[in-house]
PDB file of C-alpha atoms in Angstrom:
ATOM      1  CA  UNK A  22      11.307  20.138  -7.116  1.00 40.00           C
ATOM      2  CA  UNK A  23      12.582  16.546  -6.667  1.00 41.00           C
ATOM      3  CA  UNK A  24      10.256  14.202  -4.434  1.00 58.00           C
ATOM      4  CA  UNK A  25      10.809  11.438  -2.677  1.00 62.00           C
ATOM      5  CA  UNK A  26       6.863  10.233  -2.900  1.00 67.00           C
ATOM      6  CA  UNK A  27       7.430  10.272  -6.894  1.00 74.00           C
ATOM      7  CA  UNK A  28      10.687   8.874  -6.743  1.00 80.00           C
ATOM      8  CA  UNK A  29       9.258   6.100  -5.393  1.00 83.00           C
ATOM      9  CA  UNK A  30       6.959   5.379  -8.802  1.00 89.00           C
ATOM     10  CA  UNK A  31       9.934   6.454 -11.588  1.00 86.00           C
ATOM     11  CA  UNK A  32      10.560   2.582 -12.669  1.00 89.00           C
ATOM     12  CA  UNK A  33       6.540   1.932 -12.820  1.00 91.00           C
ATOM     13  CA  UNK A  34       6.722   5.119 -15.001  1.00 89.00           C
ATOM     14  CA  UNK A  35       9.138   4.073 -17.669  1.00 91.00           C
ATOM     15  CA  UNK A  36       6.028   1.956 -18.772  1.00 94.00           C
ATOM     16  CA  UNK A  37       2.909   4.198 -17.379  1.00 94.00           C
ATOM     17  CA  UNK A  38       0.440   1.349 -18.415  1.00 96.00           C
ATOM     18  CA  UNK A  39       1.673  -0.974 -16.411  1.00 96.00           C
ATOM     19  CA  UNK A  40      -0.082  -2.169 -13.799  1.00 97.00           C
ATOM     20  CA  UNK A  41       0.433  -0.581 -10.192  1.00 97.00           C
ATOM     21  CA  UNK A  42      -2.301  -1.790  -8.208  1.00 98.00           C
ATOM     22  CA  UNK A  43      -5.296  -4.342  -8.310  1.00 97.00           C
ATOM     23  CA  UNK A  44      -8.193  -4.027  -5.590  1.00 96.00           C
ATOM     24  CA  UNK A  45      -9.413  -7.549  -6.388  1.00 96.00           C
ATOM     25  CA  UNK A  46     -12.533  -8.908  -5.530  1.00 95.00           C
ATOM     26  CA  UNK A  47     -14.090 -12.471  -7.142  1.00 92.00           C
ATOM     27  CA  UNK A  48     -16.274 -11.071  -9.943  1.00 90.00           C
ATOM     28  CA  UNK A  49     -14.401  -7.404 -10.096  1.00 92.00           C
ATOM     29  CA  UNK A  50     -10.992  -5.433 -10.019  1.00 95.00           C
ATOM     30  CA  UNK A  51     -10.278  -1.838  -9.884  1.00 96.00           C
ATOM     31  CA  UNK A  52      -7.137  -1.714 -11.786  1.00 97.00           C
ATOM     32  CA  UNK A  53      -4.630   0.905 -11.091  1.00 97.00           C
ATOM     33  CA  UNK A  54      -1.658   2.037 -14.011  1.00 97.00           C
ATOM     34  CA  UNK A  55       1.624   3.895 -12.710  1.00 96.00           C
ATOM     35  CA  UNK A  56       0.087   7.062 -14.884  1.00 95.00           C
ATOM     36  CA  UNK A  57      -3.178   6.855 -12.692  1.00 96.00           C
ATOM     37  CA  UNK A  58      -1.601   6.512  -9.703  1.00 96.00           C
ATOM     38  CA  UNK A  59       0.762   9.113 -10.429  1.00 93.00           C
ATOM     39  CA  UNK A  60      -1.902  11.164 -11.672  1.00 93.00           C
ATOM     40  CA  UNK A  61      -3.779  10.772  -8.736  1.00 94.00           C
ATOM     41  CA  UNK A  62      -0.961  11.434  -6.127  1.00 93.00           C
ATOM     42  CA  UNK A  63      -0.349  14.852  -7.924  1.00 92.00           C
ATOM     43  CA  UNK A  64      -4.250  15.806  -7.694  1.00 94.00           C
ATOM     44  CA  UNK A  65      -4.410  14.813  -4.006  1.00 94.00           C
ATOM     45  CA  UNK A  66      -1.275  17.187  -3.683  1.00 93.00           C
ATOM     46  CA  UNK A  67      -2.871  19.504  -5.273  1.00 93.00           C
ATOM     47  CA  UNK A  68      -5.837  19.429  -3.423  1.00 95.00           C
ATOM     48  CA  UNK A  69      -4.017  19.813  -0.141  1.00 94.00           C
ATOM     49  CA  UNK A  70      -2.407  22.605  -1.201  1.00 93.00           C
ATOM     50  CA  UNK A  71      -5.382  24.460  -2.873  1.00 94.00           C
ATOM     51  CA  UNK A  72      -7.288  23.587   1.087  1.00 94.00           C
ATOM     52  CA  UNK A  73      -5.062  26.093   2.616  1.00 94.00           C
ATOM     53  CA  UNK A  74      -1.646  23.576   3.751  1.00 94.00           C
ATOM     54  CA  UNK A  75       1.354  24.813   2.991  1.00 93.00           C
ATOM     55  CA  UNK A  76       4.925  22.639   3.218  1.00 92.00           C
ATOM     56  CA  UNK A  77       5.285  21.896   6.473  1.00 92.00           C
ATOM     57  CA  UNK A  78       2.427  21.870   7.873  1.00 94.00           C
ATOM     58  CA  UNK A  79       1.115  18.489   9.573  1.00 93.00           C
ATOM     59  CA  UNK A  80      -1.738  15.863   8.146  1.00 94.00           C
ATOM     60  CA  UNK A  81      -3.093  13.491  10.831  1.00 92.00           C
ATOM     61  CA  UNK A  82      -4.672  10.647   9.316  1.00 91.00           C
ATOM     62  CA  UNK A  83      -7.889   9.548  10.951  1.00 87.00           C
ATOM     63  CA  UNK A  84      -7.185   6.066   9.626  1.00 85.00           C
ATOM     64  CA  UNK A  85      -4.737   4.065   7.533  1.00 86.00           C
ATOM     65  CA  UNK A  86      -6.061   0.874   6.888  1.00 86.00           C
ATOM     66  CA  UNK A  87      -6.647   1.182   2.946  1.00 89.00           C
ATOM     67  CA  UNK A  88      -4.728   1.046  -0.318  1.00 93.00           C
ATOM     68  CA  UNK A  89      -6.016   4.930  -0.663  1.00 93.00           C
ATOM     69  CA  UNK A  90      -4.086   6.430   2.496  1.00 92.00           C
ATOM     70  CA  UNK A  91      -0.898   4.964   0.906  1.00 93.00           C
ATOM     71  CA  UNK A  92      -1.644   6.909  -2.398  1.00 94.00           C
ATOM     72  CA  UNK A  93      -2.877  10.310   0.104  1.00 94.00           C
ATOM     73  CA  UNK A  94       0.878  10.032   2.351  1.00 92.00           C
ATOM     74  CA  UNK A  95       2.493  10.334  -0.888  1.00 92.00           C
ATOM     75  CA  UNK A  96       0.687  13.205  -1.988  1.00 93.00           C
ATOM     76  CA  UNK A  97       0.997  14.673   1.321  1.00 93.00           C
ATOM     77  CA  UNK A  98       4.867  14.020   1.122  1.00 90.00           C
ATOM     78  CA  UNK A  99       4.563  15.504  -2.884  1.00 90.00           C
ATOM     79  CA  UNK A 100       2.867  18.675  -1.737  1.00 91.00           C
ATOM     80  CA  UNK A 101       5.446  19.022   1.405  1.00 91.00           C
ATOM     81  CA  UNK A 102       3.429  17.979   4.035  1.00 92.00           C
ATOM     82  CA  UNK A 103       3.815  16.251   7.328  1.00 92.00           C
ATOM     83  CA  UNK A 104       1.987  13.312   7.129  1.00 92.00           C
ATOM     84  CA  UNK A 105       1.325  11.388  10.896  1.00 91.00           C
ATOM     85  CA  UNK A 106      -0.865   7.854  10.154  1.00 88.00           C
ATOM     86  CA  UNK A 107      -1.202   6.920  13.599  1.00 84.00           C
ATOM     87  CA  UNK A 108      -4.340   8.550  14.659  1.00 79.00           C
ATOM     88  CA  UNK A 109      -3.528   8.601  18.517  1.00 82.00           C
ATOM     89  CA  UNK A 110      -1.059  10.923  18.432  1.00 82.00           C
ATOM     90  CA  UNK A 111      -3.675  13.558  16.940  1.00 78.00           C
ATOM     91  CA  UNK A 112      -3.133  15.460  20.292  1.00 79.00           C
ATOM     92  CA  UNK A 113       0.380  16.530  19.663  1.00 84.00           C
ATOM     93  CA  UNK A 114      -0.845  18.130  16.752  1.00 85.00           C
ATOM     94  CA  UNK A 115      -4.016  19.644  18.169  1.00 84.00           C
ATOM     95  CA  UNK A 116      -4.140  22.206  15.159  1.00 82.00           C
ATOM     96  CA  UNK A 117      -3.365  19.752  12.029  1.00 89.00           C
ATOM     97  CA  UNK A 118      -5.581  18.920   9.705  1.00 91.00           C
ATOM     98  CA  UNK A 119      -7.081  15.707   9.809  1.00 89.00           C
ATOM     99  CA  UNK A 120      -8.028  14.080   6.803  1.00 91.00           C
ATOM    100  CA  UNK A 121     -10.773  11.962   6.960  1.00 86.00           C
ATOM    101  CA  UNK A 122     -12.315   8.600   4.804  1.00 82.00           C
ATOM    102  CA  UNK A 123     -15.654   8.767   6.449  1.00 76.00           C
ATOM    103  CA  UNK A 124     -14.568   8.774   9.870  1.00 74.00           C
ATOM    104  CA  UNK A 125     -16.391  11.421  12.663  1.00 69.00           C
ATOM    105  CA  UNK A 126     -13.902  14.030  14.035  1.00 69.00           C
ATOM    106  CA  UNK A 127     -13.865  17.582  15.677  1.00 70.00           C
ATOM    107  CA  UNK A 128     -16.006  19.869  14.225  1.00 76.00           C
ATOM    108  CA  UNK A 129     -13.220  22.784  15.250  1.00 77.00           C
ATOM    109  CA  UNK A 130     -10.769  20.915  13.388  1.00 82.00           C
ATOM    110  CA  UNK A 131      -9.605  22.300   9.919  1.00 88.00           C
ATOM    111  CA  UNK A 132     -10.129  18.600   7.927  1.00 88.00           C
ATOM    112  CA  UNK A 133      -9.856  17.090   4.318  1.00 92.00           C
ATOM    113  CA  UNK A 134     -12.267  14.201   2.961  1.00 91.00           C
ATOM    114  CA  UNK A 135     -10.118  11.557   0.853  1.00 92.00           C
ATOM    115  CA  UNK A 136     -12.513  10.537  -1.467  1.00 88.00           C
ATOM    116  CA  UNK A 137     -12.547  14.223  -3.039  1.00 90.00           C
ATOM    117  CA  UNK A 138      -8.512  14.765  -2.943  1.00 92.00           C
ATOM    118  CA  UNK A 139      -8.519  13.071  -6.672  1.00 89.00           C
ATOM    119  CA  UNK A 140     -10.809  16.328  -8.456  1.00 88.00           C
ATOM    120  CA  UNK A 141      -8.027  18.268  -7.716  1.00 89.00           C
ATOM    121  CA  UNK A 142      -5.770  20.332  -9.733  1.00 90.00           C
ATOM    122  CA  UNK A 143      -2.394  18.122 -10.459  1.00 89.00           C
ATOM    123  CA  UNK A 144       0.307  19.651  -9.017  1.00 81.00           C
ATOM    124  CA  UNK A 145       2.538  20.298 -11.898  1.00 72.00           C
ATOM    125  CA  UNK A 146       6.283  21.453 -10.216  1.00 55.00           C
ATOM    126  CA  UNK A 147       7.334  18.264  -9.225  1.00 55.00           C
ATOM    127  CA  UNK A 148      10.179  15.975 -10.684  1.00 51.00           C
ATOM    128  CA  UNK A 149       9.966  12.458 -10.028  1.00 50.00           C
ATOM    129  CA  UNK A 150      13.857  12.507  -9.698  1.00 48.00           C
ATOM    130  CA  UNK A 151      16.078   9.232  -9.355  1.00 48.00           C
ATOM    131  CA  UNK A 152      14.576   5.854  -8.549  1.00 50.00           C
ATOM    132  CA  UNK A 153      14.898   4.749  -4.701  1.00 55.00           C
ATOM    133  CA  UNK A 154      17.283   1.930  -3.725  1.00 57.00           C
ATOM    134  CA  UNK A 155      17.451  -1.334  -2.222  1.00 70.00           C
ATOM    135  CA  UNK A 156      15.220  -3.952  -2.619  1.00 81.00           C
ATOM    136  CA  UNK A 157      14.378  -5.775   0.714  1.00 76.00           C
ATOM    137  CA  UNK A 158      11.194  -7.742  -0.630  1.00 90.00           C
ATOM    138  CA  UNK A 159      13.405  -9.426  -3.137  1.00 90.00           C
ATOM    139  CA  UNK A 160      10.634  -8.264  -5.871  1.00 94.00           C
ATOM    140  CA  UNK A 161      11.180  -7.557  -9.705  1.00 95.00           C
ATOM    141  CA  UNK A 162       8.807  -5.520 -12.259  1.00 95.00           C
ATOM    142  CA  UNK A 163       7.305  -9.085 -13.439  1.00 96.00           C
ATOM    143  CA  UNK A 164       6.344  -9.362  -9.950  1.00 97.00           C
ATOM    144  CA  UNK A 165       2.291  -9.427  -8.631  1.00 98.00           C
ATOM    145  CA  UNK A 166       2.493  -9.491  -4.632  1.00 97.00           C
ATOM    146  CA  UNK A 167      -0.833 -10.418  -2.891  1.00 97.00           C
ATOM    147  CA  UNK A 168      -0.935  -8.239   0.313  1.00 96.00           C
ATOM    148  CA  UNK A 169      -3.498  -9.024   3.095  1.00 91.00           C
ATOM    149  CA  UNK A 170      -4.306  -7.293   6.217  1.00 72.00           C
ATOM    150  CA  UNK A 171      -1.918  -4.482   7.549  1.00 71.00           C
ATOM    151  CA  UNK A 172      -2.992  -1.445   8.577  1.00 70.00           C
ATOM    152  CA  UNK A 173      -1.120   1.972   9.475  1.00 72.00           C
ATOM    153  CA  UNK A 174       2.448   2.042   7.961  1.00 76.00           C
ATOM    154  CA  UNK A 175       2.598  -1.597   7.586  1.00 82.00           C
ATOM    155  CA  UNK A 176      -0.091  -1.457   5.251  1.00 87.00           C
ATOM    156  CA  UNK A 177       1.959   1.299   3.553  1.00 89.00           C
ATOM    157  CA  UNK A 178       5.475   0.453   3.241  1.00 86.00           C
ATOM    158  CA  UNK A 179       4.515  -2.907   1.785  1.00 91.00           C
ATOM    159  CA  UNK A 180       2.757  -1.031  -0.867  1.00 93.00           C
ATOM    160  CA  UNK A 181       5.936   1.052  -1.334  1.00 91.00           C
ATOM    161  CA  UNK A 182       7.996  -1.255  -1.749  1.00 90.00           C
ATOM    162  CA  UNK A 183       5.989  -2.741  -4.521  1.00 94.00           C
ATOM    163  CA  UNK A 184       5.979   0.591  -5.956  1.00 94.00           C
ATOM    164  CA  UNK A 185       9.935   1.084  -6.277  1.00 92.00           C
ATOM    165  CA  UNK A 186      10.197  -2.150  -7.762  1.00 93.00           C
ATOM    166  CA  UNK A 187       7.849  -1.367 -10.433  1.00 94.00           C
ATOM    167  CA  UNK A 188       5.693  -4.597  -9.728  1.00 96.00           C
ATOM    168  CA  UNK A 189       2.244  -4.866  -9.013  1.00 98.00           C
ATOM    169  CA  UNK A 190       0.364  -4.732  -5.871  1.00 97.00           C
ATOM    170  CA  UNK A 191      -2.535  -7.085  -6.062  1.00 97.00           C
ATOM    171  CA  UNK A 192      -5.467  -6.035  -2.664  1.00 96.00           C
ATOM    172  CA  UNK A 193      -8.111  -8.233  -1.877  1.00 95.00           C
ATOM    173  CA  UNK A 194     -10.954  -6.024  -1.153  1.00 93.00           C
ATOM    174  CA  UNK A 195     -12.577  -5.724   2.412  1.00 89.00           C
ATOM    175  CA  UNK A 196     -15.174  -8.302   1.594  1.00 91.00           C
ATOM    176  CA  UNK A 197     -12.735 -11.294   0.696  1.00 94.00           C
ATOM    177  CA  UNK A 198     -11.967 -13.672   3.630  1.00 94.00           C
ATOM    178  CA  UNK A 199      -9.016 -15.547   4.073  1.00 95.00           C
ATOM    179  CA  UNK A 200     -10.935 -18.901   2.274  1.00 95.00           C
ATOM    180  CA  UNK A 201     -10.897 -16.776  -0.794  1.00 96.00           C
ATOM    181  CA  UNK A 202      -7.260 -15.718  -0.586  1.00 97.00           C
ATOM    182  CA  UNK A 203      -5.818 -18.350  -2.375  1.00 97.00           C
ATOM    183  CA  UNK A 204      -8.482 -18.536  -5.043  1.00 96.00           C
ATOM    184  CA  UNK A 205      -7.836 -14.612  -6.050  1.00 96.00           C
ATOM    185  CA  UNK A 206      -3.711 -15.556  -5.722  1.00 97.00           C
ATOM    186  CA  UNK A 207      -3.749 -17.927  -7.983  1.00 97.00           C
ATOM    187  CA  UNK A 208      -6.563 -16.364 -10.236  1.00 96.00           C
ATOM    188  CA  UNK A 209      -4.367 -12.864 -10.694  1.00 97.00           C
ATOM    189  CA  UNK A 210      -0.831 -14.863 -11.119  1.00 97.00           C
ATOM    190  CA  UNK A 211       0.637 -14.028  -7.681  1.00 98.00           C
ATOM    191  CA  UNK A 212       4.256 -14.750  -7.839  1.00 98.00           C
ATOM    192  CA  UNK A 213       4.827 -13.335  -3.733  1.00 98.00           C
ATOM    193  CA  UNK A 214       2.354 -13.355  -0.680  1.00 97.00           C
ATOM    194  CA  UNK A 215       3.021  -9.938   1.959  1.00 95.00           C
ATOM    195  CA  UNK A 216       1.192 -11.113   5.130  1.00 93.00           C
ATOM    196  CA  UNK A 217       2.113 -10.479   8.904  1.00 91.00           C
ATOM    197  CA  UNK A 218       1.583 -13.582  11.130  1.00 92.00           C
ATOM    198  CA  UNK A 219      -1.884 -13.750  11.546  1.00 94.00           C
ATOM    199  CA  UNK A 220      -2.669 -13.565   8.424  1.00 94.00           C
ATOM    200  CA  UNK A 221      -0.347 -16.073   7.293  1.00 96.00           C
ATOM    201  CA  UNK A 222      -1.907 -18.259  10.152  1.00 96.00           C
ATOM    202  CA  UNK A 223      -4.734 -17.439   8.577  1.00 96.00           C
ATOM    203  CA  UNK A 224      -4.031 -18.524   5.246  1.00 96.00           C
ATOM    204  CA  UNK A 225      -2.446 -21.941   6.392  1.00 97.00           C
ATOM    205  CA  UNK A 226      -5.489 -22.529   8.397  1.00 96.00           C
ATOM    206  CA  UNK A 227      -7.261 -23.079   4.475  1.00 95.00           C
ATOM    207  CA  UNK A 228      -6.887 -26.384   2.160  1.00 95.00           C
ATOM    208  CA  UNK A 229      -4.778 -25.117  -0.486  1.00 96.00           C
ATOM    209  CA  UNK A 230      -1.655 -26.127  -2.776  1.00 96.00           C
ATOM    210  CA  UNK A 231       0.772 -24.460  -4.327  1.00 97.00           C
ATOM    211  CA  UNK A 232      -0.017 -22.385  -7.279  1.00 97.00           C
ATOM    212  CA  UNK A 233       2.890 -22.660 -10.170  1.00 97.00           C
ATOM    213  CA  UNK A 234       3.667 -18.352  -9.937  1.00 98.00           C
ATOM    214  CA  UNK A 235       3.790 -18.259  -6.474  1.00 98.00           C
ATOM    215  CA  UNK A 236       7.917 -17.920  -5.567  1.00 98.00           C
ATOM    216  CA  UNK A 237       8.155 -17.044  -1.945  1.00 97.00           C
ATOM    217  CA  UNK A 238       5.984 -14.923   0.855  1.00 97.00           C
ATOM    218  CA  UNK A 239       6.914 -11.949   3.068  1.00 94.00           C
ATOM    219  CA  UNK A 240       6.122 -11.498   6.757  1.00 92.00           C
ATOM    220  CA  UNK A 241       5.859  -7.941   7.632  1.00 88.00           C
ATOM    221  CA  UNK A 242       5.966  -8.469  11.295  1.00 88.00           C
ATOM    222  CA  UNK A 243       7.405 -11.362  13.473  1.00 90.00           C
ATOM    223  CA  UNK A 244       6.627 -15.381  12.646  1.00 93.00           C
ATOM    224  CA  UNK A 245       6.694 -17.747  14.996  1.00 94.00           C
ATOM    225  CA  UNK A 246       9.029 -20.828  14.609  1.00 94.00           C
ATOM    226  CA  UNK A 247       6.093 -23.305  14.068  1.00 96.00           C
ATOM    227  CA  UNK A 248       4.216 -21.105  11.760  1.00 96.00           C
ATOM    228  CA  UNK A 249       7.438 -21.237   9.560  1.00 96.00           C
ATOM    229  CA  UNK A 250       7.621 -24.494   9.452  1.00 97.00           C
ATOM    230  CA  UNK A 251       3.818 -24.949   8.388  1.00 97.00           C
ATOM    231  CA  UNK A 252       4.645 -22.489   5.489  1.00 97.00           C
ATOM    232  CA  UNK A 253       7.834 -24.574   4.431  1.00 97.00           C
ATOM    233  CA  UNK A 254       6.268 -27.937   5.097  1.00 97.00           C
ATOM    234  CA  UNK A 255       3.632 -26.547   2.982  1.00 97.00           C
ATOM    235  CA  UNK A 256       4.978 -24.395   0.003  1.00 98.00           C
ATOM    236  CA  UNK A 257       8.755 -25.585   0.410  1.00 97.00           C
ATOM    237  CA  UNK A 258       9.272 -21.819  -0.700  1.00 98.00           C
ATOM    238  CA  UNK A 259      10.940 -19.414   1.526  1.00 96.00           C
ATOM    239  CA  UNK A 260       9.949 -17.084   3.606  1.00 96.00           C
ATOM    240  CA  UNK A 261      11.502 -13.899   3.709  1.00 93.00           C
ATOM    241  CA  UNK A 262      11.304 -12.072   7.039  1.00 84.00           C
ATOM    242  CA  UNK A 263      11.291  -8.146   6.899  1.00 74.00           C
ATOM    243  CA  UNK A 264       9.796  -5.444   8.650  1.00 56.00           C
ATOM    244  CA  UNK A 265       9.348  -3.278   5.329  1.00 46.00           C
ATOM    245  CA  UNK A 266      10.899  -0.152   3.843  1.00 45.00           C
ATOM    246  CA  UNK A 267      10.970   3.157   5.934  1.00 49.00           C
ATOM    247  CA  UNK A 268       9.186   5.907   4.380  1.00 48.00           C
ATOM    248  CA  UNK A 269       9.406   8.120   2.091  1.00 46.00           C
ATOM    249  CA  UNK A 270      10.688  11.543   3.429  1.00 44.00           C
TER     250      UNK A 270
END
């Protein structure tokens, strides 16, 4: 069956060693390829299904604050689950299964750990069908987009819409601080910044110039007038202003 989640990936598959995802650090990057991620998304939905979940049912995330949850709502979407990322509405679904990251929940709840989802089984009857449309981040394939901060499904539609484009998603892991953002940036060839507003506050609040890749940034949520004007006063790139890509469904 044809899948939106995998749709999502088909350009990044044409070339399956091309890089999907970086979790950067400043001695250290786990590197992710389109054929590990989609490797991964199919054991994760193969996983769920092998737990018991059948299409339809509902997956309440306990959190959705890293690059892993993106990679789990696909697989959820894959194996033809619900999946809910806001963890306060877990009471409309008092019988879903939560799936946990290390987080304490109901013991009477049926739940799922994340960081086993990847020994599972692939699930092997799903085609990756057509690639998605539109292109609201302005990215290409050549593209390495630095995103910072986020959580819930800003986190993850920025991370989609990397994925559609083919380009590469480039994470500063949870230890990096907003000094050390530019340093990774220009270190890993970032050509486009994702930030929302405090982060790009953030970033302006450091001493740093320009690096030659860098083309424009994207604010996932509002940006102030002023804060603009920092960025363009600083950069004299644009700033693209767009609340992200809906979900896959």
């Amino acid at each position: 069956m044809t899948q939106p989640a995998l749709q999502l990936i088909r350009t990044g598959l044409v070339t399956p060693d091309r890089l999907a995802m970086s979790v950067i650090g400043l001695s250290r990057a786990d590197r992710w390829s389109y054929a590990r991620l989609h490797h991964t998304i199919l054991s994760m939905a193969g996983a769920m299904r092998a737990s018991g979940l059948a299409p339809g049912d509902v997956l309440v995330f306990a959190a959705c604050d890293r690059p892993e949850h993106a990679i789990a709502f696909l697989a959820a979407t894959a194996a033809g689950l619900l999946p809910v990322t806001d963890p306060s509405k877990a009471t409309h679904h008092p019988t879903a299964t939560l799936l946990l990251s290390g987080e304490t929940a109901d013991p009477t709840r049926p739940r799922l750990d994340l960081r086993e989802l990847a020994q599972g089984q692939p699930l092997d009857d799903c085609d990756p069908g057509t690639s998605p449309t539109g292109n609201p981040f302005d990215l290409t394939a050549q593209d390495r987009m630095l995103i910072t901060g986020g959580t819930g499904m800003d986190l993850l539609t920025t991370l989609f819409a990397t994925w559609a484009q083919g380009a590469a998603a480039l994470v500063p892991s949870p230890t990096m601080t907003p000094a050390q953002w530019p340093l990774l940036a220009s270190r890993h060839g970032t050509t486009v910044l994702a930030m929302g507003h405090q982060e790009l506050d953030q970033l302006m609040a450091q001493d740093w110039k320009p690096w030659p890749a860098l083309r424009q940034a994207v604010a996932t949520d509002a940006v102030p007038d002023d804060l603009a004007a920092r960025w363009q006063d600083r950069t004299g790139l644009p700033l693209l202003k767009t609340e992200g890509l809906a979900p896959p469904r």
